[in-house]
XYZ file of C-alpha atoms in Angstrom:
161
model
C 42.711 145.309 -35.038
C 42.702 141.731 -33.797
C 45.626 140.548 -31.670
C 47.664 137.698 -33.056
C 48.112 134.750 -30.704
C 51.720 134.091 -29.690
C 51.417 130.515 -30.978
C 50.342 131.706 -34.381
C 53.087 134.304 -34.454
C 55.668 131.684 -33.570
C 54.397 129.309 -36.246
C 54.566 132.146 -38.798
C 58.101 132.966 -37.716
C 59.313 129.360 -37.867
C 57.691 128.763 -41.265
C 59.375 131.797 -42.782
C 62.641 131.066 -41.061
C 62.478 127.641 -42.767
C 62.008 129.323 -46.148
C 64.907 131.722 -45.611
C 67.112 128.869 -44.380
C 66.195 126.821 -47.451
C 67.130 129.629 -49.825
C 70.347 130.537 -48.042
C 71.475 126.905 -48.005
C 71.146 126.946 -51.788
C 72.885 130.298 -52.042
C 75.967 128.890 -50.297
C 76.168 126.233 -53.049
C 75.293 128.411 -56.028
C 76.806 131.847 -55.339
C 80.425 130.682 -55.797
C 79.454 129.430 -59.276
C 78.008 132.851 -60.061
C 81.163 134.507 -58.729
C 83.325 132.487 -61.111
C 81.464 134.206 -63.999
C 82.254 137.677 -62.672
C 84.805 139.830 -64.520
C 85.233 142.648 -61.918
C 87.580 141.597 -59.110
C 85.652 143.527 -56.551
C 82.386 141.760 -57.658
C 84.078 138.348 -57.249
C 85.336 139.388 -53.813
C 81.901 140.735 -52.793
C 80.235 137.440 -53.826
C 82.850 135.445 -51.869
C 82.266 137.709 -48.865
C 78.491 137.191 -49.245
C 78.976 133.420 -49.116
C 80.878 133.788 -45.837
C 78.124 136.055 -44.441
C 75.464 133.559 -45.508
C 77.310 130.725 -43.750
C 77.338 132.804 -40.583
C 73.619 133.615 -40.979
C 72.851 129.896 -41.400
C 74.673 129.232 -38.137
C 72.617 131.955 -36.414
C 69.397 130.515 -37.826
C 70.322 127.087 -36.409
C 70.743 128.823 -33.040
C 67.297 130.358 -33.424
C 65.769 126.967 -34.144
C 67.376 125.669 -30.913
C 66.131 128.692 -28.915
C 62.607 128.041 -30.239
C 62.921 124.336 -29.396
C 62.411 123.316 -32.992
C 64.471 122.369 -35.990
C 64.646 123.164 -39.678
C 62.040 121.472 -41.808
C 61.854 121.973 -45.525
C 59.432 124.536 -46.854
C 59.327 125.714 -50.447
C 61.669 128.545 -51.272
C 61.239 128.517 -55.030
C 60.465 132.234 -55.172
C 63.721 133.184 -53.502
C 65.697 130.696 -55.608
C 64.026 131.965 -58.771
C 66.056 135.180 -58.542
C 69.284 133.209 -58.401
C 68.226 130.971 -61.302
C 67.383 134.051 -63.349
C 70.848 135.463 -62.635
C 72.410 132.351 -64.161
C 70.079 132.514 -67.143
C 70.816 136.206 -67.752
C 74.597 135.759 -67.831
C 74.583 132.977 -70.410
C 73.905 135.188 -73.480
C 76.513 137.660 -72.234
C 79.472 135.236 -72.491
C 81.452 137.537 -74.825
C 80.488 140.732 -72.988
C 82.059 140.618 -69.528
C 80.912 144.106 -68.489
C 77.276 143.450 -69.393
C 77.531 140.032 -67.743
C 78.745 141.644 -64.537
C 75.923 144.223 -64.636
C 73.511 141.331 -64.926
C 75.091 139.652 -61.902
C 74.954 142.940 -59.978
C 71.356 143.438 -60.945
C 70.341 140.052 -59.457
C 72.639 140.307 -56.450
C 71.005 143.627 -55.516
C 67.525 142.076 -55.975
C 68.486 139.076 -53.826
C 69.947 141.266 -51.078
C 66.919 143.547 -51.167
C 64.558 140.594 -50.660
C 66.768 139.246 -47.870
C 66.863 142.644 -46.140
C 63.091 143.026 -46.233
C 62.597 139.400 -45.116
C 64.877 139.812 -42.123
C 63.247 143.135 -41.237
C 59.842 141.443 -41.081
C 61.344 138.560 -39.117
C 62.864 141.089 -36.704
C 59.510 142.809 -36.139
C 57.946 139.388 -35.590
C 60.665 138.338 -33.136
C 60.124 141.580 -31.197
C 56.412 140.765 -30.917
C 57.317 137.235 -29.740
C 59.129 138.835 -26.763
C 62.237 136.791 -27.311
C 65.266 139.131 -27.096
C 67.809 136.387 -27.936
C 66.005 135.498 -31.155
C 65.494 139.165 -31.986
C 69.223 139.855 -31.537
C 70.228 136.971 -33.844
C 67.721 138.120 -36.482
C 68.972 141.705 -36.156
C 72.537 140.568 -36.849
C 71.310 138.759 -39.986
C 69.356 141.841 -41.033
C 72.333 144.139 -40.552
C 74.593 141.903 -42.602
C 72.051 141.572 -45.422
C 71.639 145.325 -45.502
C 75.434 145.841 -45.598
C 75.673 143.419 -48.555
C 72.860 145.254 -50.316
C 74.714 148.542 -49.956
C 77.993 146.934 -51.092
C 76.448 145.634 -54.336
C 74.814 149.012 -54.932
C 78.193 150.748 -54.485
C 79.921 148.359 -56.858
C 77.259 148.979 -59.466
C 77.567 152.770 -59.038
C 81.349 152.515 -59.515
C 81.021 150.802 -62.860
C 78.076 152.590 -64.443
């Protein structure tokens, strides 16, 4: 297997960090709107908590950009945002059915958190190969939080099914 050059690995990492940062910036704006549609109190609280976590993750990602002597530049994140847009589309027809609406929200929140968890896991593996322990630690913290949120939404779903 061919070795990846450190420069290429760093460019890959920064490009994907830009995409994650783009999506998470949008999540901070849109998740509270989604939470206002939730019927279950614990779902509302979980979404609010997720927004706080995402704000912390954004702060960490800004630290990573500084450590890598770069800055955020826009890269398309339409795939990640598509899940959030679909969540809004799926709850519209459920206006008179709060339980089904909440299951729709939970379905998409679990999908979003699963994608985030996998994305941060790949970023963590990449940061380890970049031999940058500070960056790896910041990514690990983001990964751990995304995984905790994924488990939280899974537990909420299990409680109501």
